[in-house]
Coordinates of C-alpha atoms and ligand atoms in Angstrom, one line a residue:
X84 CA 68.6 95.6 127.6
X85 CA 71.9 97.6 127.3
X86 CA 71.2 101.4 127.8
X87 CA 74.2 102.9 128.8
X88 CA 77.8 102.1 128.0
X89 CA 80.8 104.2 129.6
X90 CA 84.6 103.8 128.2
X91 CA 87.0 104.6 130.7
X92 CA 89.9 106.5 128.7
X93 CA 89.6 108.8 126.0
X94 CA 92.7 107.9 124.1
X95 CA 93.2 106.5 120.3
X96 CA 91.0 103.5 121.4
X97 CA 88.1 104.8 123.8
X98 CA 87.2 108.4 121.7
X99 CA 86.9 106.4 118.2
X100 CA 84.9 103.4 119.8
X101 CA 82.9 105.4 122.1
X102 CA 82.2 107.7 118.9
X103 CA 81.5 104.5 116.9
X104 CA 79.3 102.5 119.1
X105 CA 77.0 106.0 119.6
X106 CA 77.1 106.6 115.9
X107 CA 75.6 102.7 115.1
X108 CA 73.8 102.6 118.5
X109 CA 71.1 105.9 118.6
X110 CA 69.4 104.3 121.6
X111 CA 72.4 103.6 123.8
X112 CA 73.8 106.7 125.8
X113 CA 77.9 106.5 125.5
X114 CA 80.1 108.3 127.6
X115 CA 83.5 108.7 127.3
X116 CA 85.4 109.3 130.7
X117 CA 88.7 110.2 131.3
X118 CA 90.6 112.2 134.1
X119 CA 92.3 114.5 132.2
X120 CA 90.5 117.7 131.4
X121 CA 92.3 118.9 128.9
X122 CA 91.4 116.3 127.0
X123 CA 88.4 116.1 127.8
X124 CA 87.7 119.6 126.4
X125 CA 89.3 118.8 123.1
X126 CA 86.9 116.2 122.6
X127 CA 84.5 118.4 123.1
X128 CA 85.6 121.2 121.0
X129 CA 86.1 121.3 116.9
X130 CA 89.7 120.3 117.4
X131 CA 89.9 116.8 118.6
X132 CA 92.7 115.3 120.5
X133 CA 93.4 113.2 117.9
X134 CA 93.8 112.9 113.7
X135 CA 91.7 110.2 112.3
X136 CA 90.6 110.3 109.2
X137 CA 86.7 110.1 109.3
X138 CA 86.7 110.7 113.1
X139 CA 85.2 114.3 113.3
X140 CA 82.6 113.7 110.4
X141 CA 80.9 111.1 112.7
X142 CA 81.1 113.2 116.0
X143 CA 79.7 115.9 113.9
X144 CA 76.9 113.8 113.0
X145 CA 76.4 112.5 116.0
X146 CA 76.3 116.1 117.8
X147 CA 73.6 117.2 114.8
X148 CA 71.4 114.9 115.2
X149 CA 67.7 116.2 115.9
X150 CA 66.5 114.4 118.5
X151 CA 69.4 113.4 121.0
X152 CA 72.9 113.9 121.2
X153 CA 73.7 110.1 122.4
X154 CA 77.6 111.0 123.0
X155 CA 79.3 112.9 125.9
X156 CA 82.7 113.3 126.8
X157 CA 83.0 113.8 130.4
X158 CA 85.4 113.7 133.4
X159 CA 82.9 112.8 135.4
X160 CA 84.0 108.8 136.1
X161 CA 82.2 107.7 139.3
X162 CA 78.8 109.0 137.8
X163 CA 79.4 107.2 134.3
X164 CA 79.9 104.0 136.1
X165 CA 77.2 104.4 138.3
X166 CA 74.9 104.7 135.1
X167 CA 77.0 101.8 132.5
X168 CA 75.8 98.6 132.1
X169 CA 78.9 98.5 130.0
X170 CA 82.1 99.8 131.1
X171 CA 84.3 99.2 128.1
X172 CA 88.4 99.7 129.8
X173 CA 89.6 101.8 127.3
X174 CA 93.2 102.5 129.3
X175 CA 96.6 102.6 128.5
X176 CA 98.7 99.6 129.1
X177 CA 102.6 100.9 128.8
X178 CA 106.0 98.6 128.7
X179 CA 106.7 98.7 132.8
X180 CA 109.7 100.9 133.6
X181 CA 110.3 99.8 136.7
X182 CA 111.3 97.1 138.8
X183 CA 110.7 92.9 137.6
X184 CA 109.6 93.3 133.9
X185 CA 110.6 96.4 133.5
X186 CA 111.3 97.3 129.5
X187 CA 109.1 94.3 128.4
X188 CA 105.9 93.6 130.9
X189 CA 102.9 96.1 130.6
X190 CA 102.2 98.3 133.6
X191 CA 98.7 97.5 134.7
X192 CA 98.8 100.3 137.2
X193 CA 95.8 102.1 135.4
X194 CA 93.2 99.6 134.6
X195 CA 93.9 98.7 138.4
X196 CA 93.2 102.1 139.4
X197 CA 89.7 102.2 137.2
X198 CA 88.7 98.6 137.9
X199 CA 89.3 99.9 142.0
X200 CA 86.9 102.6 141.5
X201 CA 84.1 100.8 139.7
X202 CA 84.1 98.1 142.4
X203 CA 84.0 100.9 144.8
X204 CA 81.0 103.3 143.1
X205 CA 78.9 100.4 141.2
X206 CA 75.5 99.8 142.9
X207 CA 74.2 97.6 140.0
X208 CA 75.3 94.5 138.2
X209 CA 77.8 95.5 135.6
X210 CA 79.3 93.8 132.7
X211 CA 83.0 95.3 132.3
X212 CA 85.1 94.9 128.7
X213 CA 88.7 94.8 128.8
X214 CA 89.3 96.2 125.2
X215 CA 93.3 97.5 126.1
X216 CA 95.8 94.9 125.5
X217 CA 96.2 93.2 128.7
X218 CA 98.3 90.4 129.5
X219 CA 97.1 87.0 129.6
X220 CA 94.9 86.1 132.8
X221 CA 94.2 89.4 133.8
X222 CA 90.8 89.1 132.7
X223 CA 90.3 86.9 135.9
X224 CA 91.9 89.5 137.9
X225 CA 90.2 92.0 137.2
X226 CA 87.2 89.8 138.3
X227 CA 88.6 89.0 141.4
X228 CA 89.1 92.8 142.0
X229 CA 86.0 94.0 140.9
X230 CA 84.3 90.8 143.6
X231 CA 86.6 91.5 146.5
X232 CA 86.5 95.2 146.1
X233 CA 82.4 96.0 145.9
X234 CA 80.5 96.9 148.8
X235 CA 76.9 95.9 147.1
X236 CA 75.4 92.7 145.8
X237 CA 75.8 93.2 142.7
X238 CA 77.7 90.8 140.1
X239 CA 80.1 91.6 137.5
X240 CA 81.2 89.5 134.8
X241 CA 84.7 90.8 133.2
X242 CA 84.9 90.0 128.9
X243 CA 88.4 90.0 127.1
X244 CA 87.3 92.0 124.0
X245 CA 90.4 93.3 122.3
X246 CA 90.7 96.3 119.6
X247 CA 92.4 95.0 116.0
X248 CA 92.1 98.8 114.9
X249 CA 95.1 100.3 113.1
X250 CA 96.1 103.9 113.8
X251 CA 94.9 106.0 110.5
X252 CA 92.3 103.8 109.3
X253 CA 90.6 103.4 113.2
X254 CA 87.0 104.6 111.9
X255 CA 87.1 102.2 109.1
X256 CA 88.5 99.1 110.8
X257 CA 86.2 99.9 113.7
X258 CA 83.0 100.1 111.4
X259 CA 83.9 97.0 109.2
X260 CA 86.1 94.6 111.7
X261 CA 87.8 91.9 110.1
X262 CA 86.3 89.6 113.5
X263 CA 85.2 90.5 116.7
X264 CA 86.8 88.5 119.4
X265 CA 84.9 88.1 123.3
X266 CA 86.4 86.2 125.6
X267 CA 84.2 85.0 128.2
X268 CA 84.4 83.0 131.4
X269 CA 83.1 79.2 130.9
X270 CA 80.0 80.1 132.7
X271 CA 76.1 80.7 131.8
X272 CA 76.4 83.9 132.8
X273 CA 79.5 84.3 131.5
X274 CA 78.0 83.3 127.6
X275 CA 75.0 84.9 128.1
X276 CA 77.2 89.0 129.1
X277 CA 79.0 87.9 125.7
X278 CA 75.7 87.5 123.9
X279 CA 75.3 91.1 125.3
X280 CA 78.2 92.3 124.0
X281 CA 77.9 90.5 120.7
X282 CA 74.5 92.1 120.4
X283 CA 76.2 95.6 120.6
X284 CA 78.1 94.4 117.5
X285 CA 75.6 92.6 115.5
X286 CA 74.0 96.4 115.0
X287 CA 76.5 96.5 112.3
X288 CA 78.7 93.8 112.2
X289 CA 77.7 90.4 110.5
X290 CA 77.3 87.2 113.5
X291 CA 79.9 85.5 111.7
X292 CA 82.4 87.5 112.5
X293 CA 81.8 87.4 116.0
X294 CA 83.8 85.1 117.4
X295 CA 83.4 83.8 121.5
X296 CA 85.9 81.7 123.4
X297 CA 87.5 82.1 126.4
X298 CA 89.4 85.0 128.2
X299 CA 92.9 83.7 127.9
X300 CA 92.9 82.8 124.2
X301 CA 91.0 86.1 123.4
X302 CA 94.1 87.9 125.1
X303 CA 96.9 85.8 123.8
X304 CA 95.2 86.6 120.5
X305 CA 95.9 89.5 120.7
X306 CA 99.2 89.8 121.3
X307 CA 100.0 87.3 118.8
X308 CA 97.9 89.0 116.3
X309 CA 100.7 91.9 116.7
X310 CA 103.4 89.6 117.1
X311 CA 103.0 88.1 113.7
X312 CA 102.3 90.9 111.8
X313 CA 105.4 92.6 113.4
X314 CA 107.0 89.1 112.7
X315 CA 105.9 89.1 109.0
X316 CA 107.5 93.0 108.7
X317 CA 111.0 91.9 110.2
X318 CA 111.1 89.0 108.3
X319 CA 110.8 90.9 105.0
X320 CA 113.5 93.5 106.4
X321 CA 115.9 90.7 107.2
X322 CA 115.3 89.2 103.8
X323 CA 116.5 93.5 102.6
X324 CA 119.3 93.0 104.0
X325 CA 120.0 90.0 102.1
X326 CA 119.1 91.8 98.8
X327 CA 121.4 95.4 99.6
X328 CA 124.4 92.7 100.3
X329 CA 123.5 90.9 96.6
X330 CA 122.5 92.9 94.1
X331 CA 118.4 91.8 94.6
X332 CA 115.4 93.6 94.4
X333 CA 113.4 93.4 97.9
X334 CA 109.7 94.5 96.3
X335 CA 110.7 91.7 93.8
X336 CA 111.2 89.0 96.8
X337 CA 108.0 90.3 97.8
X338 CA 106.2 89.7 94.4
X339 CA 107.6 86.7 94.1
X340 CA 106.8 85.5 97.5
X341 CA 103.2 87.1 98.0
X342 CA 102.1 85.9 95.0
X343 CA 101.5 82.5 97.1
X344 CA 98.1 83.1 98.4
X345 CA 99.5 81.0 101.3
X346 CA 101.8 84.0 102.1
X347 CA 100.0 86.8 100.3
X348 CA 101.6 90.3 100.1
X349 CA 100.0 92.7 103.4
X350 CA 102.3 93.2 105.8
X351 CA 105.1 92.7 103.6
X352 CA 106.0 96.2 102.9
X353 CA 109.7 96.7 104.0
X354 CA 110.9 99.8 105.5
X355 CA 112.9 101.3 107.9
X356 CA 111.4 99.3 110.9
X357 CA 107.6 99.2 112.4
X358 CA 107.1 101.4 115.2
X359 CA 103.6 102.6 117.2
X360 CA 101.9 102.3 120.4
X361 CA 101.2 98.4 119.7
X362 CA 104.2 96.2 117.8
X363 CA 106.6 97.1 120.4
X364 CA 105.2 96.7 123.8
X365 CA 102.8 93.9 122.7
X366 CA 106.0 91.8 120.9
X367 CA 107.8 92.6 124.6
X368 CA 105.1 91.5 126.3
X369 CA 104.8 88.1 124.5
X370 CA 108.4 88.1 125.0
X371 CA 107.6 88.5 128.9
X372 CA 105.3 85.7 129.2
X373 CA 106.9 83.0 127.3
X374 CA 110.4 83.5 129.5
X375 CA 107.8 84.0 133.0
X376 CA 106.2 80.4 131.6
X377 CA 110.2 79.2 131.7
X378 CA 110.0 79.1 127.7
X379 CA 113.3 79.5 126.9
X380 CA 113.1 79.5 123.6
X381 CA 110.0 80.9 122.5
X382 CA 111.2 84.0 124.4
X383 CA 114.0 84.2 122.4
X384 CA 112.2 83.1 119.0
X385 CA 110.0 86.4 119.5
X386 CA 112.6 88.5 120.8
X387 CA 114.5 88.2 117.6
X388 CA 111.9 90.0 116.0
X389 CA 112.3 93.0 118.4
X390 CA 116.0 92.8 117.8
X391 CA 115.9 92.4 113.7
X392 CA 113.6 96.0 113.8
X393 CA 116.3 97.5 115.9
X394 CA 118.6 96.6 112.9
X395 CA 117.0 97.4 110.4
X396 CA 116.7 101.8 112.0
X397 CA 120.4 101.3 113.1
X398 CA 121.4 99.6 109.7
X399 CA 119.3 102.9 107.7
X400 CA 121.9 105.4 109.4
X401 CA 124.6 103.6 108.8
X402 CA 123.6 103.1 105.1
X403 CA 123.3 107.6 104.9
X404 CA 126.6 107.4 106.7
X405 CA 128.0 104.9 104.0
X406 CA 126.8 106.4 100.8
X407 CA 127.4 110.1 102.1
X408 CA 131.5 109.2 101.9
X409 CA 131.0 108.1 105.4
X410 CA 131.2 112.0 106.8
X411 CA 128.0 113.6 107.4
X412 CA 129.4 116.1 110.2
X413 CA 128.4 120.0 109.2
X414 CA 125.8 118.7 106.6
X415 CA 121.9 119.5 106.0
X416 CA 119.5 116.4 106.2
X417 CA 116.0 116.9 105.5
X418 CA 113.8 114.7 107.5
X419 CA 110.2 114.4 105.6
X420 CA 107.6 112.6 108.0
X421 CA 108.1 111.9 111.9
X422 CA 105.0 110.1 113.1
X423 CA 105.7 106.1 112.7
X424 CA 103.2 105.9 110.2
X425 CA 101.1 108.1 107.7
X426 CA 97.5 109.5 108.7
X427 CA 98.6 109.9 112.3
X428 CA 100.1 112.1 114.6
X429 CA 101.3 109.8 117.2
X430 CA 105.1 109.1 117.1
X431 CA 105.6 106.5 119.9
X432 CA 108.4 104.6 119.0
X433 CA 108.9 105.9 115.6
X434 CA 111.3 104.7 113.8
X435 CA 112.1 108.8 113.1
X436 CA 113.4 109.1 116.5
X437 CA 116.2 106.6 116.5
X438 CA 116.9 107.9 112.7
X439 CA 117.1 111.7 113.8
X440 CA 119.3 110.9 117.0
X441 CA 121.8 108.8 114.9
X442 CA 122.2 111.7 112.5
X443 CA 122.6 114.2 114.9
X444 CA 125.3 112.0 117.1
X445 CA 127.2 112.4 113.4
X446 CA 127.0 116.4 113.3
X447 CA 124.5 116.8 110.6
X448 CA 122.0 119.4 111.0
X449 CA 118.6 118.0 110.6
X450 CA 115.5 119.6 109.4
X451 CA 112.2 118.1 110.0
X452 CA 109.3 118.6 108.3
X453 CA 105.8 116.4 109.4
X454 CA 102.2 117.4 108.5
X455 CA 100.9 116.3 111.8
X456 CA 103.6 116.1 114.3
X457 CA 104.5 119.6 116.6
X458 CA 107.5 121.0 117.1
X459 CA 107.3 120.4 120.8
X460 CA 106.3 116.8 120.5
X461 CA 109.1 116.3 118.1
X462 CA 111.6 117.8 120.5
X463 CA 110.4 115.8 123.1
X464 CA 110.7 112.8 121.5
X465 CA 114.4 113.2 119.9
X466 CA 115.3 115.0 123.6
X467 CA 118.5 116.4 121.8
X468 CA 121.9 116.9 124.1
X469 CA 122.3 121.0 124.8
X470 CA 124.6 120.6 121.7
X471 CA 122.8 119.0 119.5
X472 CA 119.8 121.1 120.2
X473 CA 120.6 124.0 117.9
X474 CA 120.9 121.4 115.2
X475 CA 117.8 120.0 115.3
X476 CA 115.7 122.1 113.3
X477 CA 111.7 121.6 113.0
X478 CA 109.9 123.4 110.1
X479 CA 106.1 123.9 108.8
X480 CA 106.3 123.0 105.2
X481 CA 108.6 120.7 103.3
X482 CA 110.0 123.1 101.4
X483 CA 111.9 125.1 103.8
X484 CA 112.9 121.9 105.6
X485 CA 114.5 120.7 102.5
X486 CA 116.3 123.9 101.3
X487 CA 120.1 123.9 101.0
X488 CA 119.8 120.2 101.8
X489 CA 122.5 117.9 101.2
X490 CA 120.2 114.9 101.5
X491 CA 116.5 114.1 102.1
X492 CA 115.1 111.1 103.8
X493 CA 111.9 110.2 103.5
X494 CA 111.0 108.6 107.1
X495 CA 107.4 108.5 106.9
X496 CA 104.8 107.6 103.8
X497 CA 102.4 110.5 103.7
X498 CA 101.1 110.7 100.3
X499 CA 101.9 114.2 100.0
X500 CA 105.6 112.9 99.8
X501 CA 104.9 110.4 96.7
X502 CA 106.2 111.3 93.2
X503 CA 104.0 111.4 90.6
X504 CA 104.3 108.0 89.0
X505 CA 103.7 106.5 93.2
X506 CA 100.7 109.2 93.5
X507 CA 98.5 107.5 90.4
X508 CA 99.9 103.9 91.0
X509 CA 98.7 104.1 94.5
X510 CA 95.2 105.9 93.3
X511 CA 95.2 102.7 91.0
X512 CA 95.3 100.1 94.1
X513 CA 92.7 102.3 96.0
X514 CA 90.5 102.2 93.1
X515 CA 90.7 98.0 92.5
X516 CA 90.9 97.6 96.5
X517 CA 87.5 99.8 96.6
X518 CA 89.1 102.6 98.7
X519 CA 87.0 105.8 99.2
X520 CA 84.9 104.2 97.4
X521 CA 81.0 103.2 98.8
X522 CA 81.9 101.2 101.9
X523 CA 84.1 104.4 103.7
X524 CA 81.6 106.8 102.5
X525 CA 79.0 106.0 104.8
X526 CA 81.4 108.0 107.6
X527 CA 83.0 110.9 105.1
X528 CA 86.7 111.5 105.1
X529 CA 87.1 114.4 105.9
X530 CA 90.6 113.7 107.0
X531 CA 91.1 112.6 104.0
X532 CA 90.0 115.6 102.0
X533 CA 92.5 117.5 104.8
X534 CA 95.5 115.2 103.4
X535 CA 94.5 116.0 99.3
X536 CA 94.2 119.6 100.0
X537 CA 98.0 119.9 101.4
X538 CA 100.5 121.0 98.7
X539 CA 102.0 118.0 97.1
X540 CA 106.0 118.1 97.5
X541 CA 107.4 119.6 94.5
X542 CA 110.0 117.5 93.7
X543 CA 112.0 119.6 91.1
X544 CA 112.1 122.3 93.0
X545 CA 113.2 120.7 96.3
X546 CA 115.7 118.9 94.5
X547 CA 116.6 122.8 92.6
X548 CA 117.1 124.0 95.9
X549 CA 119.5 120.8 97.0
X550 CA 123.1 121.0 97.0
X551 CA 125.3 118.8 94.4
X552 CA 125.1 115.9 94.7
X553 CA 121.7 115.6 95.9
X554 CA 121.2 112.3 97.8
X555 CA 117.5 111.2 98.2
X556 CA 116.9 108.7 100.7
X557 CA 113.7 106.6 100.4
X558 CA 112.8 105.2 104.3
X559 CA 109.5 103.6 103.2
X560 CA 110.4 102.3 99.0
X561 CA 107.6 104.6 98.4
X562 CA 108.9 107.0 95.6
X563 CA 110.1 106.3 92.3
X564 CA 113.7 105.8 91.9
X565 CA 113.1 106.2 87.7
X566 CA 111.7 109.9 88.7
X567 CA 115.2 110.9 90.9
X568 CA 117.7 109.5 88.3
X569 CA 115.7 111.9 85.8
X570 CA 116.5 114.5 88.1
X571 CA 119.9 113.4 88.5
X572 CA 119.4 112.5 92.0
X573 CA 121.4 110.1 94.3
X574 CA 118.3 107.5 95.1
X575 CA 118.8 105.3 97.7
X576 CA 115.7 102.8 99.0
X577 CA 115.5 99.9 101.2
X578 CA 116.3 96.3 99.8
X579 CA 118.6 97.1 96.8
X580 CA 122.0 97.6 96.4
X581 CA 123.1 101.4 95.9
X582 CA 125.7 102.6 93.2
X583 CA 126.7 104.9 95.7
Ligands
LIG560 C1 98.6 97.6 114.8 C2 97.8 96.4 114.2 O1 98.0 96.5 112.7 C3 96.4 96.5 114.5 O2 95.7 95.4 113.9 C4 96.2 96.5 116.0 O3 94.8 96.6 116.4 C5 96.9 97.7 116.6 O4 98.3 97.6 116.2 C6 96.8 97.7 118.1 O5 97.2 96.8 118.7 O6 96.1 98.6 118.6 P1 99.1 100.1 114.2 O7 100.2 100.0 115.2 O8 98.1 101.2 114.3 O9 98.2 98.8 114.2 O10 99.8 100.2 112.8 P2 100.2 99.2 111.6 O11 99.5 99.7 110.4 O12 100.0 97.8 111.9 O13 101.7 99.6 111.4 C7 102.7 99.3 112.5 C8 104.1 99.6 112.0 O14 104.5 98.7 111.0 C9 104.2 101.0 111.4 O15 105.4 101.6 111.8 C10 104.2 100.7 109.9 O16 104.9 101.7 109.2 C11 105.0 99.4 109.8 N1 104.7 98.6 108.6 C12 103.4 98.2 108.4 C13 105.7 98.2 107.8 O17 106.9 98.6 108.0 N2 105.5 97.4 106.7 C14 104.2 97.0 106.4 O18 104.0 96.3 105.4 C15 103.1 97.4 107.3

């Protein structure tokens, strides 16, 4: 019987799933460990570390309930491992910077470091979860670790259980999974820690969608889930090119092709390049192990998708460059959204980063405005030359970022950005795809509430406030460009051909 479960790291994956499984699970303990402190006491204050929608409603709960608090952020590792029976390794798995792989293999140096320790304090059998993405086969090293590294008797058995949670819906896609995959080792007791595990699930998650198979495939799965999602996204942004050099319509390629419910339309949204803590490293890493297997050409077949989404940011700046009479040296450019997607703060590998630095490298001055994203983090992130510094501007509403603007460009798709006409059509999809409606309730939003109860962009007045002519640039083909032409506007999206 599973009592106690630990999650080593208290990042975007251990916090949510830690909070999840306590929220589902009443008579399991969870504890969340993670060295850093600071952290640590965000977790355990009002303001988490993190924005998630739904995220601090369940903690809430969790923290109200009458009889026992079943959730605790701690920094106290060696004692939550002593206690787990599952340690779920919750730890980050960056691209290598260093040495043979470096810029494509992950660094494993952290889940070495925790797997050392729980060799070293574990007195009782343990069954230990690899839930970061990993590359393939480390499952079994982690084993050998773990066996060559303990002092006691006891057994471990190691499960490949990867997270298919996207940044910004994490509380939803953790309480209604689309499958869970465990990866065991072809053993009894191999199956019979997965039936464990699956057990966790089954609390809330249908069996059928609890799938078991071994370690390997469950990690390769994983890294090709990303790789052909990321796939699908630069396919669609090659195929914009296409349509800005010819006078097509990229949303109606995508119509026309996702109407096949072969193809089907997710995924298919073009814009100016993915970006996040997962598409890049995980495509790398695939990359990584297909030339380390001596496949020539798989390596390069996936590391043309890297390349096409490092085309598509470099192609968006040189499209400003083109339509702004190819000058943009002295000139205002409002930057609206910095994280690489809506509903989070993180910005790893944003597409905004490579977009800012190209515009600065031209002499604009460029004001950013993001509803989530600091000032510091921002700077950090662009890491402006001394000169470009003073042109790199950061401010707390769009409004003031936009003032005196020559152009805007719109770099992330918060829906406080969306015109009117997007605002109700996209209300309109929620509504038929059942968003917000009975099956997200059962956590509350309040993230979402946070996002509805920030000021709308006013449009006419940002664009009142613009110098003549007043170039709009749409990043994510997420406004209308009917609503800027009204306003006698410059509208420029991704995948058409511009008049300008
Ligand atoms: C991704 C996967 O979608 C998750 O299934 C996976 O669990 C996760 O990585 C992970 O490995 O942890 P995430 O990186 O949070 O999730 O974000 P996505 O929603 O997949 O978006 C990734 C990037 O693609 C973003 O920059 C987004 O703007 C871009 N995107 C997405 C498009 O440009 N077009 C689309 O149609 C969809």
């Amino acid at each position: 019987m599973i009592q106690n479960i630990t999650c080593i790291g208290a990042g975007f994956v251990g916090g949510p799933l830690g909070a999840v499984i306590a929220y589902r699970c009443p008579n399991i303990s969870v504890t969340v460990v993670d060295k850093n402190a600071s952290r640590i006491d965000s977790w355990n204050s009002d303001a988490l570390p993190m924005y998630e929608p739904g995220l601090s409603d369940i903690i809430a709960e969790i923290r109200q309930r009458k009889n026992m608090c079943n959730l605790v952020f701690s920094c106290e590792i060696e004692k939550a491992i002593h206690e787990a029976d599952i340690i779920m390794l919750c730890i980050d798995t960056p691209t290598k910077k260093f040495g043979i792989g470096s810029g494509m293999a992950l660094d494993l140096g952290h889940i070495q470091a925790a797997v050392r320790t729980i060799a070293d304090v574990a007195t009782t059998d343990k069954i230990v979860v690899e839930k970061s993405t990993v590359p393939c086969g480390t499952a079994s090293r982690i084993q050998d670790l773990l066996v060559s590294g303990s002092k006691g008797n006891c057994k471990f058995e190691v499960l490949s259980n990867p997270e298919f949670l996207s940044e910004g819906t994490t509380v939803t896609d953790l309480l209604h999974p689309s499958r869970v995959l465990i990866g065991c080792q072809r053993t009894e007791t191999g199956r019979q820690a997965a039936e464990k595990l699956a057990e966790i699930y089954k609390r809330w998650t249908s069996p059928e969608l609890i799938i078991t198979m071994d370690q390997w495939s469950a990690e390769l799965s994983k890294l090709a889930s990303n790789a052909l999602l990321a796939q699908r996204i630069s396919s669609i942004n090659s195929l914009s090119a296409i349509c800005e050099a010819v006078d097509a319509n990229i949303d109606s390629v995508v119509e026309g092709c996702g109407s096949d419910p072969r193809i089907g339309n997710k995924m298919l949204h073009s814009g100016i390049g993915w970006g996040g803590s997962c598409f890049p490293k995980d495509v790398a890493a695939l990359v990584y192990l297909a030339r380390s297997l001596g496949l020539n050409t798989v390596a390069n077949y996936w590391n043309a998708v890297l390349e096409m989404n490092e085309d598509q940011q470099t192609r968006f700046v040189k499209r400003i460059l083109g339509c702004m009479q190819r000058c943009i040296n002295g000139k205002n450019i409002a930057v609206l959204g910095f994280s690489f997607k809506k509903d989070t703060s993180d910005t790893k590998h944003s597409p905004s980063i490579k977009l800012v630095r190209g515009l600065l490298v031209e002499g604009a001055t460029i004001c950013v405005y993001d509803p989530m994203v600091s000032e510091s983090q921002i700077r950090t992130d662009v890491s402006p030359s001394k000169d470009d510094s003073t042109r790199l501007r950061v401010f707390s509403t769009a409004d003031e970022a936009c003032a005196n603007a020559d152009a805007v460009v719109v770099a992330t798709e918060w829906d406080e950005f969306k015109t009117p006409e997007a605002l109700l059509a996209s209300h309109q999809v929620n509504l038929i795809n059942g968003v917000n409606g009975s099956e997200t309730n059962d956590v509350g939003m309040n993230g979402a509430h946070e996002i509805s109860a920030r000021k709308k962009v006013d449009w006419h007045s940002i664009v009142d406030n613009m110098k003549q002519p007043a170039f709009i640039f749409d990043g994510r083909n997420m406004l209308s460009s009917q609503y800027f032409e009204n306003l006698s506007c410059r509208y420029v999206g991704i995948g058409y051909s511009s008049r300008w």
